[in-house]
Every structure is written in structure tokens, then in C-alpha cells.
Coordinates of C-alpha atoms (C1' of nucleotides) in Angstrom, one line a residue:
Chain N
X1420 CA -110.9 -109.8 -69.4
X1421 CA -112.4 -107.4 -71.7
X1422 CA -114.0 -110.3 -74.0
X1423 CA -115.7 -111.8 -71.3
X1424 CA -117.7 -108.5 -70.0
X1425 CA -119.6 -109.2 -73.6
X1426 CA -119.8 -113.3 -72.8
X1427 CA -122.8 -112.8 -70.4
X1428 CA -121.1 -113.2 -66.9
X1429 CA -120.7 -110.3 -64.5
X1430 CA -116.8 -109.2 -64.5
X1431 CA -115.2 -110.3 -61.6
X1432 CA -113.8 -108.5 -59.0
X1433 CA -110.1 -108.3 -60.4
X1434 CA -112.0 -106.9 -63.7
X1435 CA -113.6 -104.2 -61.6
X1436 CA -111.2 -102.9 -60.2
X1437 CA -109.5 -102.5 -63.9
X1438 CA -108.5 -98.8 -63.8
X1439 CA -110.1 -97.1 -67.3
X1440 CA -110.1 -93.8 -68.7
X1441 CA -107.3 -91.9 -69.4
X1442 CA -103.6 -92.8 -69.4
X1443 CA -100.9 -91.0 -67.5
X1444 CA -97.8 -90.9 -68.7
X1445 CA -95.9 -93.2 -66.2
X1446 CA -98.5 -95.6 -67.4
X1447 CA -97.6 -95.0 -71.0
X1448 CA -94.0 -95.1 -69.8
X1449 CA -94.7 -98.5 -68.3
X1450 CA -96.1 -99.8 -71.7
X1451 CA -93.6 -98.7 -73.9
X1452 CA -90.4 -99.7 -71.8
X1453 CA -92.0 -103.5 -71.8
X1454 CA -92.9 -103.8 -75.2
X1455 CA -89.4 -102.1 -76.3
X1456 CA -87.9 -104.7 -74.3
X1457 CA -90.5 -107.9 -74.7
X1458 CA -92.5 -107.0 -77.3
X1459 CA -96.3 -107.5 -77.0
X1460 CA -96.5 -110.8 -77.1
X1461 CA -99.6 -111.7 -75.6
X1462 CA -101.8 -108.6 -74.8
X1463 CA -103.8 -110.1 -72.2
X1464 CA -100.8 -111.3 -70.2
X1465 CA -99.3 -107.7 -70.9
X1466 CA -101.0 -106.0 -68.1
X1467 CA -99.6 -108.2 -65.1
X1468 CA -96.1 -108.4 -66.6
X1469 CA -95.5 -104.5 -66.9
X1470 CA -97.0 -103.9 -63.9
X1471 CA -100.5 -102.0 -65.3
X1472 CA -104.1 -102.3 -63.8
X1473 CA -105.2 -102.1 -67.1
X1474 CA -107.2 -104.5 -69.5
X1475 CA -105.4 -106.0 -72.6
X1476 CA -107.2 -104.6 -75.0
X1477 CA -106.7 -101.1 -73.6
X1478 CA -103.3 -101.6 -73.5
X1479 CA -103.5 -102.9 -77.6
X1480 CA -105.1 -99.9 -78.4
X1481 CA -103.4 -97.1 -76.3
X1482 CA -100.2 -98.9 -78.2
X1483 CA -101.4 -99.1 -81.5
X1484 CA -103.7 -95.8 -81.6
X1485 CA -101.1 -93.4 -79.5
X1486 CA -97.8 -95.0 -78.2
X1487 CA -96.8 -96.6 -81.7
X1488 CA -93.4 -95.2 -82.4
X1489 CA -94.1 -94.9 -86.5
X1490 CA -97.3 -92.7 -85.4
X1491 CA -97.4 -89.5 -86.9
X1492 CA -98.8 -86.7 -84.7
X1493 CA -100.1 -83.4 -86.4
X1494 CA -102.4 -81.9 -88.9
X1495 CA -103.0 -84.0 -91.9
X1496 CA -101.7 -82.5 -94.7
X1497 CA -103.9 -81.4 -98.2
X1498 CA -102.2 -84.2 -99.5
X1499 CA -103.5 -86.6 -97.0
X1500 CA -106.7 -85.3 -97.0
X1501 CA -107.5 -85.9 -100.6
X1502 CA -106.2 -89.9 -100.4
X1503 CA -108.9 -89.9 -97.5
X1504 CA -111.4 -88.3 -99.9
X1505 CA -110.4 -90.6 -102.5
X1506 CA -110.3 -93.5 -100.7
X1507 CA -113.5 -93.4 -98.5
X1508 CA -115.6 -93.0 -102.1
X1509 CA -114.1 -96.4 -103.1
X1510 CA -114.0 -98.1 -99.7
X1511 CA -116.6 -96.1 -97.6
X1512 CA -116.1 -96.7 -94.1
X1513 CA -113.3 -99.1 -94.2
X1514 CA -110.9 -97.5 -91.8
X1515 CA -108.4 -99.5 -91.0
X1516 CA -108.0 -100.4 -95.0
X1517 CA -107.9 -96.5 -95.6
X1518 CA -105.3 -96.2 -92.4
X1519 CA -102.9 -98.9 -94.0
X1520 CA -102.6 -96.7 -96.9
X1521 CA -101.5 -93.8 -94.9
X1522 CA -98.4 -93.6 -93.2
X1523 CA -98.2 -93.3 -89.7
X1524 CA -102.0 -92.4 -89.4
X1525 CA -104.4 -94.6 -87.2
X1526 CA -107.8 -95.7 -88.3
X1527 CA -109.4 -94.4 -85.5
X1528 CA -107.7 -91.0 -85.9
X1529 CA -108.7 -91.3 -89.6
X1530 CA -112.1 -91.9 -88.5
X1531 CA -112.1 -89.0 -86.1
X1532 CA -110.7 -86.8 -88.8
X1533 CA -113.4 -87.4 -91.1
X1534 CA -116.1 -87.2 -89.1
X1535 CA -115.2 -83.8 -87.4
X1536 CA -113.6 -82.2 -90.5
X1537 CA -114.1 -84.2 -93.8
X1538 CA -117.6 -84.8 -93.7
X1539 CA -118.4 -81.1 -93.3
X1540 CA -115.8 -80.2 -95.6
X1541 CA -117.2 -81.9 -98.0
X1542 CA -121.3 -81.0 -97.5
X1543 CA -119.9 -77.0 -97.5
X1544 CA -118.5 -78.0 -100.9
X1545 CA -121.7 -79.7 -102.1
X1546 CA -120.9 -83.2 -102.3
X1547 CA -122.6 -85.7 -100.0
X1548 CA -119.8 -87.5 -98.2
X1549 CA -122.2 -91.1 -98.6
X1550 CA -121.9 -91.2 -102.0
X1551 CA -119.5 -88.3 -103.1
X1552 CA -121.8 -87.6 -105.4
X1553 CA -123.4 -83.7 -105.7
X1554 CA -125.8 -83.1 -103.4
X1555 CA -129.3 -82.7 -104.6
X1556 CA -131.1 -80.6 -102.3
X1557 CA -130.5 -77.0 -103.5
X1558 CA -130.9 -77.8 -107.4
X1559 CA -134.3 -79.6 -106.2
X1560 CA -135.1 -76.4 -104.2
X1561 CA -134.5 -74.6 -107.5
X1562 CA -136.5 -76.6 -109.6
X1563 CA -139.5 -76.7 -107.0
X1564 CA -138.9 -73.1 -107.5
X1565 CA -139.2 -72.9 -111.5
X1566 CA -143.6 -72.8 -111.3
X1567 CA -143.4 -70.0 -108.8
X1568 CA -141.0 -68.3 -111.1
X1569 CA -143.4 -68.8 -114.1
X1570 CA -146.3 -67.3 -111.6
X1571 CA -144.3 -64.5 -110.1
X1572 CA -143.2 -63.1 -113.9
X1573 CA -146.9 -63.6 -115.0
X1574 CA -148.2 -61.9 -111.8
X1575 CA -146.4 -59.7 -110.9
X1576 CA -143.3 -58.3 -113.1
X1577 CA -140.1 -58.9 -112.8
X1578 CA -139.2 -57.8 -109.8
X1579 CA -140.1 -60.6 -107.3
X1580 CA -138.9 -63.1 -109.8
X1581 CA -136.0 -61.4 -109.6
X1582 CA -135.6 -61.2 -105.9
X1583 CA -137.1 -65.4 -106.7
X1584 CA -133.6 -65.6 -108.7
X1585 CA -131.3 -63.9 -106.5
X1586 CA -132.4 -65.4 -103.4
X1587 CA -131.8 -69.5 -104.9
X1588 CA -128.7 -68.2 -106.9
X1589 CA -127.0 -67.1 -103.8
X1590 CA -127.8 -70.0 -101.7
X1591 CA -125.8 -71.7 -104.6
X1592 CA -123.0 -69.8 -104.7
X1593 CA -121.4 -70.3 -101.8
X1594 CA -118.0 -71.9 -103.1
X1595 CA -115.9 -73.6 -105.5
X1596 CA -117.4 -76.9 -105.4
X1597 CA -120.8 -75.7 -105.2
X1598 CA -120.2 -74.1 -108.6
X1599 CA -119.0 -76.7 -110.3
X1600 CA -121.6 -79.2 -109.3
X1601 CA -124.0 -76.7 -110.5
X1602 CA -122.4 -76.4 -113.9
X1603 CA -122.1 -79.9 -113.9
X1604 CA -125.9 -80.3 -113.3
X1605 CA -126.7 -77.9 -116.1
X1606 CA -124.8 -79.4 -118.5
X1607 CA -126.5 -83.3 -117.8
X1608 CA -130.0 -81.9 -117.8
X1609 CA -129.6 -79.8 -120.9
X1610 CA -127.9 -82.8 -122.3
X1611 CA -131.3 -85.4 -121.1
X1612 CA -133.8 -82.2 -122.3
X1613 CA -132.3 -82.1 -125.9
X1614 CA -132.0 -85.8 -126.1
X1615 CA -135.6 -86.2 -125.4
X1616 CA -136.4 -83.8 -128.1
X1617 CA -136.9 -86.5 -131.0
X1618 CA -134.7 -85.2 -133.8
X1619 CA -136.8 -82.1 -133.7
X1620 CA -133.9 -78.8 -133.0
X1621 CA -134.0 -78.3 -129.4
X1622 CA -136.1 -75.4 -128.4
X1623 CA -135.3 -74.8 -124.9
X1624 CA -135.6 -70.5 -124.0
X1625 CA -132.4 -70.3 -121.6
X1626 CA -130.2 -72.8 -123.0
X1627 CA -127.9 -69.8 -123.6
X1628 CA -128.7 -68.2 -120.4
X1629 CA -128.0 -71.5 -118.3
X1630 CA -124.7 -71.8 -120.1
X1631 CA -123.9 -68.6 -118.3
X1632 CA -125.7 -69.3 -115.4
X1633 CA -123.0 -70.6 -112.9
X1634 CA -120.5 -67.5 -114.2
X1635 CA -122.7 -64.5 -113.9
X1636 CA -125.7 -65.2 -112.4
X1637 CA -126.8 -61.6 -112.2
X1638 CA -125.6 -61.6 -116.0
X1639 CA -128.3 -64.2 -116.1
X1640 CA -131.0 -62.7 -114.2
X1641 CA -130.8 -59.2 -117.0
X1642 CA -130.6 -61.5 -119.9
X1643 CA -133.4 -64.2 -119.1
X1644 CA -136.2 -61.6 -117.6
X1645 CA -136.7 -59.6 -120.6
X1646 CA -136.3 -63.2 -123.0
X1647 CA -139.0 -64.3 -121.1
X1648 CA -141.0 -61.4 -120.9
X1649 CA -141.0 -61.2 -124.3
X1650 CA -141.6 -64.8 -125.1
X1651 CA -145.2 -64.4 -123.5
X1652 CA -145.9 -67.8 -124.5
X1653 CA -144.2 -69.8 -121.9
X1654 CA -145.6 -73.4 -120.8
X1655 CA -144.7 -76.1 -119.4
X1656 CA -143.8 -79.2 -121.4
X1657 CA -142.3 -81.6 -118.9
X1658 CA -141.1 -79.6 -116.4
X1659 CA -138.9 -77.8 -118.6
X1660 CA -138.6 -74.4 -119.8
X1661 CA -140.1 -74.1 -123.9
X1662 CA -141.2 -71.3 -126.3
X1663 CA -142.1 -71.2 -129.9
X1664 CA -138.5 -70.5 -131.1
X1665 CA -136.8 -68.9 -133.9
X1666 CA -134.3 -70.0 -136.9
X1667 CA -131.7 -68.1 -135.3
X1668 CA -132.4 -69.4 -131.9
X1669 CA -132.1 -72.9 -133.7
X1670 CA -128.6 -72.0 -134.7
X1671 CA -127.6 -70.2 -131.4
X1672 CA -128.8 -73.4 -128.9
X1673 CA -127.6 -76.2 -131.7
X1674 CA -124.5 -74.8 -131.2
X1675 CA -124.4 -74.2 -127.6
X1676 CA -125.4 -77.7 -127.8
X1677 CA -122.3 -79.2 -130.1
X1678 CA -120.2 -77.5 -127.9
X1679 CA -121.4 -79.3 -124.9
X1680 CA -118.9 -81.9 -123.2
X1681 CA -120.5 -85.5 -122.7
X1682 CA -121.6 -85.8 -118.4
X1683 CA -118.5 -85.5 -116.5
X1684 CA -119.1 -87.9 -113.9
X1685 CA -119.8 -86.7 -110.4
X1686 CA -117.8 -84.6 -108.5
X1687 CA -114.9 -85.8 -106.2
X1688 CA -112.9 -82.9 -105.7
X1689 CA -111.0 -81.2 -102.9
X1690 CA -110.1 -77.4 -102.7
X1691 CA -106.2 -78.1 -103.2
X1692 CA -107.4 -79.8 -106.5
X1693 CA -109.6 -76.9 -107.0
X1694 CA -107.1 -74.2 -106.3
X1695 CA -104.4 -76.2 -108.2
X1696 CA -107.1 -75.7 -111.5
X1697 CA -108.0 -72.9 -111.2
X1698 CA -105.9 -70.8 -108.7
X1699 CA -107.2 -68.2 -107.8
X1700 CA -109.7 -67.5 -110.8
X1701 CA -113.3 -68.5 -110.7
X1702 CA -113.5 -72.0 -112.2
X1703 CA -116.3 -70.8 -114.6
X1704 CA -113.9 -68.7 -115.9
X1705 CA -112.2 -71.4 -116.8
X1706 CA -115.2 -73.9 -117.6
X1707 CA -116.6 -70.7 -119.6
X1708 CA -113.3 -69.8 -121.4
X1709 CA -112.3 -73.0 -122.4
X1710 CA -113.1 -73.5 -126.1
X1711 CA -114.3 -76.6 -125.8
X1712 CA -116.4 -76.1 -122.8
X1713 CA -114.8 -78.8 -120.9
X1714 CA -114.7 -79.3 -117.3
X1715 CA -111.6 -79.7 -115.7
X1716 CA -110.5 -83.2 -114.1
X1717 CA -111.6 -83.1 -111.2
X1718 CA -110.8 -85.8 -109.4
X1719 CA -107.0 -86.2 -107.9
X1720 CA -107.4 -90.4 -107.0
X1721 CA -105.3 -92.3 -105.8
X1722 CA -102.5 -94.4 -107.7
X1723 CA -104.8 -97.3 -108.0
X1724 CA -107.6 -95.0 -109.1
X1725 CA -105.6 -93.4 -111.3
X1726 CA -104.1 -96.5 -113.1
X1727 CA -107.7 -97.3 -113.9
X1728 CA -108.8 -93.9 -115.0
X1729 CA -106.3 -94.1 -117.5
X1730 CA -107.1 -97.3 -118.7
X1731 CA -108.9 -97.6 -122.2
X1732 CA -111.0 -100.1 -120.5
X1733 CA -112.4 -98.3 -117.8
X1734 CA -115.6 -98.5 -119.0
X1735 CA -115.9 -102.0 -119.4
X1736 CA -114.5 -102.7 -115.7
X1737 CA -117.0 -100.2 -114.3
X1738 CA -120.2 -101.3 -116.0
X1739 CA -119.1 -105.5 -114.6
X1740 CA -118.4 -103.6 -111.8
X1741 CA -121.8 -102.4 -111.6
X1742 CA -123.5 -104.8 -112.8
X1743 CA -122.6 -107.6 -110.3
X1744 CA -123.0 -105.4 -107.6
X1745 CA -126.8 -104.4 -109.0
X1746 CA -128.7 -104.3 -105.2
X1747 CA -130.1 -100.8 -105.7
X1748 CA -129.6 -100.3 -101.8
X1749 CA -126.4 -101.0 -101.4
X1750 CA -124.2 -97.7 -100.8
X1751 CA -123.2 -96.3 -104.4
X1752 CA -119.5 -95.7 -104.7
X1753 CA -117.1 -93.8 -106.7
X1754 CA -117.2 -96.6 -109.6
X1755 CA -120.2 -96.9 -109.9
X1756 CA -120.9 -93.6 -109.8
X1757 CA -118.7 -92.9 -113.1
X1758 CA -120.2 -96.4 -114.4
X1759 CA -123.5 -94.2 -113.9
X1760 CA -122.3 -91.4 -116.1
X1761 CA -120.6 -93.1 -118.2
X1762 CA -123.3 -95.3 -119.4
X1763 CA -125.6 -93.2 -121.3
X1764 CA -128.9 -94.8 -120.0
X1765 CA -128.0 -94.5 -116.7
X1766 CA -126.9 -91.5 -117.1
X1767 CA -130.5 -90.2 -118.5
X1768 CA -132.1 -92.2 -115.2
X1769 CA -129.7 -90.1 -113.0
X1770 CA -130.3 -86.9 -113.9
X1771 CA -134.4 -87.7 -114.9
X1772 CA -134.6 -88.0 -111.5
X1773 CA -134.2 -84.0 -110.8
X1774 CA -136.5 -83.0 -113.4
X1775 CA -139.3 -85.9 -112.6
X1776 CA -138.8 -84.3 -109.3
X1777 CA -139.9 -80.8 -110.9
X1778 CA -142.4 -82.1 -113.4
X1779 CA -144.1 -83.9 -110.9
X1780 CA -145.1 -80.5 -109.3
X1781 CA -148.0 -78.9 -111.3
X1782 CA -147.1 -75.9 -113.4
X1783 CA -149.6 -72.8 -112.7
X1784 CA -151.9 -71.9 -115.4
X1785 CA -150.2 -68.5 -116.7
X1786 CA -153.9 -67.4 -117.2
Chain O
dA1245 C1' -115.7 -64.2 -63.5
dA1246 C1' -119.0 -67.6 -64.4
dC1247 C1' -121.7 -70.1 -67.2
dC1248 C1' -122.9 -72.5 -71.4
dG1249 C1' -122.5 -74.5 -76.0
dT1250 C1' -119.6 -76.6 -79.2
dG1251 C1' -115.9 -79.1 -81.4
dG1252 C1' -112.0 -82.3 -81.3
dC1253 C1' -110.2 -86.4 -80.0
dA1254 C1' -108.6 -90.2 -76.9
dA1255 C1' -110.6 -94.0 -75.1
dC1256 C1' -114.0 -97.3 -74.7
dC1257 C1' -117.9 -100.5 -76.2
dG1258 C1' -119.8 -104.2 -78.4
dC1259 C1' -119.7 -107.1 -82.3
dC1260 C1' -117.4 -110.0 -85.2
dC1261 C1' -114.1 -113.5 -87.1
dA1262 C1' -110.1 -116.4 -87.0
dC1263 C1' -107.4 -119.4 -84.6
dT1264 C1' -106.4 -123.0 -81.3
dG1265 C1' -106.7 -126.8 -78.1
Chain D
dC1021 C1' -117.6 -129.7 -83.4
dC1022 C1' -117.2 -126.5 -79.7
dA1023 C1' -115.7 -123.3 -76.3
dG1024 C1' -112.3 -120.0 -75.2
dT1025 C1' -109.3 -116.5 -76.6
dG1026 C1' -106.9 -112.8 -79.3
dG1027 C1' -107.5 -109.2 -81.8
dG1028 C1' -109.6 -106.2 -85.6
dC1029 C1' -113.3 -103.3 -86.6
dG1030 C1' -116.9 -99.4 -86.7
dG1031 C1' -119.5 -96.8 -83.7
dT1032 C1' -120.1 -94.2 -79.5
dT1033 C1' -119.0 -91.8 -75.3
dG1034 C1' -117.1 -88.5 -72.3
dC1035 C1' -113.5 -85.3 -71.2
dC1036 C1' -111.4 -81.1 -72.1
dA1037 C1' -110.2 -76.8 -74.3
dC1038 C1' -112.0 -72.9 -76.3
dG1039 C1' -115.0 -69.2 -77.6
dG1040 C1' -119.1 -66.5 -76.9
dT1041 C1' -122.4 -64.4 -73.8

DNA sequence: AACCGTGGCAACCGCCCACTG
DNA sequence: CCAGTGGGCGGTTGCCACGGT
């Protein structure tokens, strides 16, 4: 039997000459006429009484993965996809628990799914398909970027700054997803920066020009070079872009600031959800637009999700949720995640992270 | 036409746990 | 309590189709 191959004993020759690989179809015909007649019953007696040199266990799993008659063949649909999205960020690799919530799907064809297509679905979008949370690299790539960009406008005008600029900004904007996350950043570490400020007005140079930056980043580009050129007095001050600022810059980045949104907590998002937002129109028109500033929902869960999102106590069942499960290496998920954002400390740790990351690089002497 | 690289997916592997005698 | 067994599970392998050169 299969089982005993992993009990230590060498399979005897009966087990040898167990035929494996792929089925035929008289030997799927075989399987499916007995168990429409019998049943299963016992898989390891199967074999022998429907006449098939197979093992048990292949048998089990050419029934359950492929010969099932409730299996559904075909493409998963958007719909599918997201319930797979949703429920791997709650359940991670739980297969069989995300296969018993979709009809007629397998877990191992679940599995496969995600792998080939999911997984890379979701890194082209910019969310890590771990943790579903928005993937780090390219904003740390820009803020490693920020002293050369200090450098390069000092050095040697504007123009390899701008080419600095262009040449980050389009590795960003590659989609939907990508943009969003990158709003979303911007608004958490303008948030942290101006929270950090000690009652003093926040005096951060592009607050205005990072608003725009995930809707016109060439817009961008023309407003912050000359801003900058003409500040002239540009230093670091943890990592962060400052400049002796005036009254009316006061007014312009408190109120940029009011109108900020509280974190939105990390992405989860599919392009149906996406395209259902927004159609066809660039979500920062939309995030830009909006009056309040607010980010769209972005997150389609499922029912069980959902009922929870809604709750008035969400908070309270995510930060128990996170607290009893405090092991800082065990595999972040969707809850905690929001518990993260939610909670304004941890929010501040989360998104410190990035600009520690960039403060920890020295910032070159503009002399 | 032949070769090669790649992606998708069915099938298998090895581990684990529950149950039973 | 223990060994044997069934069966579930996640991870991996290998075949095949397809597209590019």
C-alpha cells in the first residue's frame, strides 16, 4: 500500500508492479462504474474490486481531484477569483478549507490556480501574496532614491533629477493596484511625518505635490523642481523632505492635511473590484476628485469578512485578535493587518519602517 | 522543421492525525 | 498503550502543449 512505502520497508512486489502516472480513460471508466454502483467504501480494497492496478490512494484522489461528478471544469470566474483572494489573506495556505467554500473546485486545483496565476496576479498588482499587504520594494527604491535626488538638483540642475523622477515614477506606474498602494503609502507617511511634528504646523515642501503625485506625476515633476530650486535651503531632518516655510504654505499643507483620510488599511483588491470603482477612469481621478479625499473600499471579502467589517466592533475583535496571536514571526494576515492600521501606534511602527529605512541612509551634504 | 524554454496542471510524495482493534 | 490503517493535507514533480527562435 501506499502508506507503507513511507513505514520504512521496501514495497513489495505486488506494490511495484502498481501501474502510476497518468489515467486512461477505461481506467477512469473502471472507477467511476464501481463507485456509482458500490460506492468507495474502503479505498484500499477499491483497487482489487474494480479490477485497477492502481494504489488506493491514487484512486481517492483521481476520484476526488478529477472524476467527482459535482467537479466543476473550466476557468474560474472574477468572482471566484476574488473569494480565493479573500480567503487565502485570512486562511493562507489552507486549501482544502478555501476549496470547501467553493463549489465544485478542488483544493489541489485551487492550489494550482494560485500558484500559476494568483500569485503573479497579485505581485503585478503590487501586493505581496504572503501577507496581502503592498509590497515594499519600489517605495523603498524611491526613498533610497530621495539623497541622490537632493545631490543631482544641487549638482547638477534639473535635468537628471528629472530623468531621477521619471525613471522611479514609471517603474510605479505600471497599474491599477500599483497606484493605489502608492497613494495609500503617501497618505500614511504624510500622516506619521505631520504627527511627529509636535504641535508645530507641518512644514513639509511637497505635501501638495505628493498629493498629486500618484495622478500626474509629470504634473509633479514641473511643479516640485522649480519649488525646490527655489527653496535652496533643503536639508534633511529625518529622512524627510523640510524648508523654512511660509504663512501661506501653513494654510495650503494644514489643509491638505484636514482633508486627509485616516490609513486605509492595506490593500486587498482585485481588478474586477478595481474596474467595478472605477471603470474605466484612473482611480486617482477618483481618489483626487472625491471631496473628501477618500479612498475607495477596496476590499470585496467574503460574507464572513464582510459581516465583520460592518460590525461596530471590528476594532475591538481585531486588536484581541492580534493581541493573542502576538509571535512577531508568525505569517501576518488580513486581520491583523487592518488591526495594524487601525490601531494608531501600530500604525506609526508600520509605516516608520519605510522612512527609518530612508533615514538610515546618510543625506549628502548640499555643500 | 527542429529545438528550446516556459507555463499549466494532473498526479504523486511524504507527512500528519484520527480512528480502531 | 501501541501498531496498523485510512485518509486529509501541503508541497513537489513531471508531462504536455504552446510559442519563440
Amino acid at each position: 500500500m501506499c502508506r507503507l512505502y513511507m513505514m520504512g520497508r521496501s514495497p513489495s512486489s505486488e506494490e511495484k508492479s502498481l501501474k502510476k502516472g497518468p489515467w486512461t480513460p477505461e481506467e477512469d471508466q473502471k472507477l467511476v462504474d464501481y463507485i456509482q454502483k458500490h460506492g468507495h467504501g474502503s479505498w484500499r480494497a477499491l483497487p482489487r474490486l474494480c479490477g485497477l492496478n492502481r494504489c488506493g490512494k491514487s484512486c481517492r484522489l483521481r476520484w476526488t481531484n478529477y472524476l467527482r461528478p459535482d467537479i466543476k471544469r473550466g476557468r474560474f470566474s472574477q468572482e471566484e477569483e476574488q473569494i480565493i483572494i479573500n480567503l487565502h489573506s485570512v486562511l493562507g495556505n489552507k486549501w482544502s478549507a478555501i476549496a470547501s467554500r467553493l463549489a465544485g473546485r478542488t483544493d489541489n486545483e485551487i492550489k494550482n490556480y494560485w500558484n500559476t496565476h494568483l500569485k503573479k496576479k497579485l505581485l503585478q498588482m503590487g501586493i505581496d501574496p504572503v501577507t496581502h499587504r503592498p509590497r515594499t520594494d519600489h517605495l523603498n527604491e524611491i526613498l533610497a532614491n530621495l539623497p541622490l535626488l537632493h545631490t543631482l538638483f544641487n549638482s547638477t540642475g534639473t535635468t537628471a533629477a528629472n530623468n531621477l523622477v521619471n525613471v522611479t515614477l514609471n517603474r510605479l506606474h505600471s497599474d491599477h493596484a500599483s497606484q493605489l498602494a502608492k497613494i495609500q503609502l503617501l497618505h500614511n507617511i504624510l500622516q506619521l511625518l505631520t504627527s511627529n511634528s509636535n504641535n508645530s504646523p507641518p512644514n513639509i515642501l511637497p505635501m501638495n505635490l505628493l498629493h498629486q503625485l500618484p495622478h500626474h506625476p509629470d504634473q509633479l515633476i514641473s511643479d516640485l523642481l522649480p519649488l525646490m530650486n527655489n527653496s535652496q535651503q533643503l536639508h534633511g531632518n529625518n529622512g524627510c523632505f523640510t524648508t523654512s516655510s511660509t504663512p501661506q504654505d501653513h494654510q495650503i499643507l494644514s489643509a491638505d492635511l484636514q482633508s486627509f483620510e485616516a490609513p486605509q488599511p492595506p490593500l486587498k483588491l482585485s481588478q474586477s473590484i478595481i474596474d467595478s470603482q472605477f471603470g474605466s477612469s484612473s482611480p486617482y481621478d477618483h481618489a483626487i476628485n472625491n471631496p473628501n479625499h477618500q479612498l475607495p473600499a477596496l476590499v470585496s471579502a467574503s460574507p464572513v469578512v464582510n459581516q465583520m467589517e460592518t460590525s461596530n466592533n471590528i476594532k475591538n475583535i481585531i486588536k484581541s485578535n492580534h493581541d493573542v496571536n502576538s509571535d512577531p514571526c508568525s505569517t501576518s494576515t488580513t486581520f491583523e493587518a487592518w488591526g495594524d492600521l487601525i490601531d494608531d501606534e501600530a500604525t506609526d511602527s508600520y509605516w516608520k519602517g519605510f522612512l527609518e529605512q530612508a533615514s538610515s541612509q546618510p543625506w549628502p551634504n548640499s555643500d
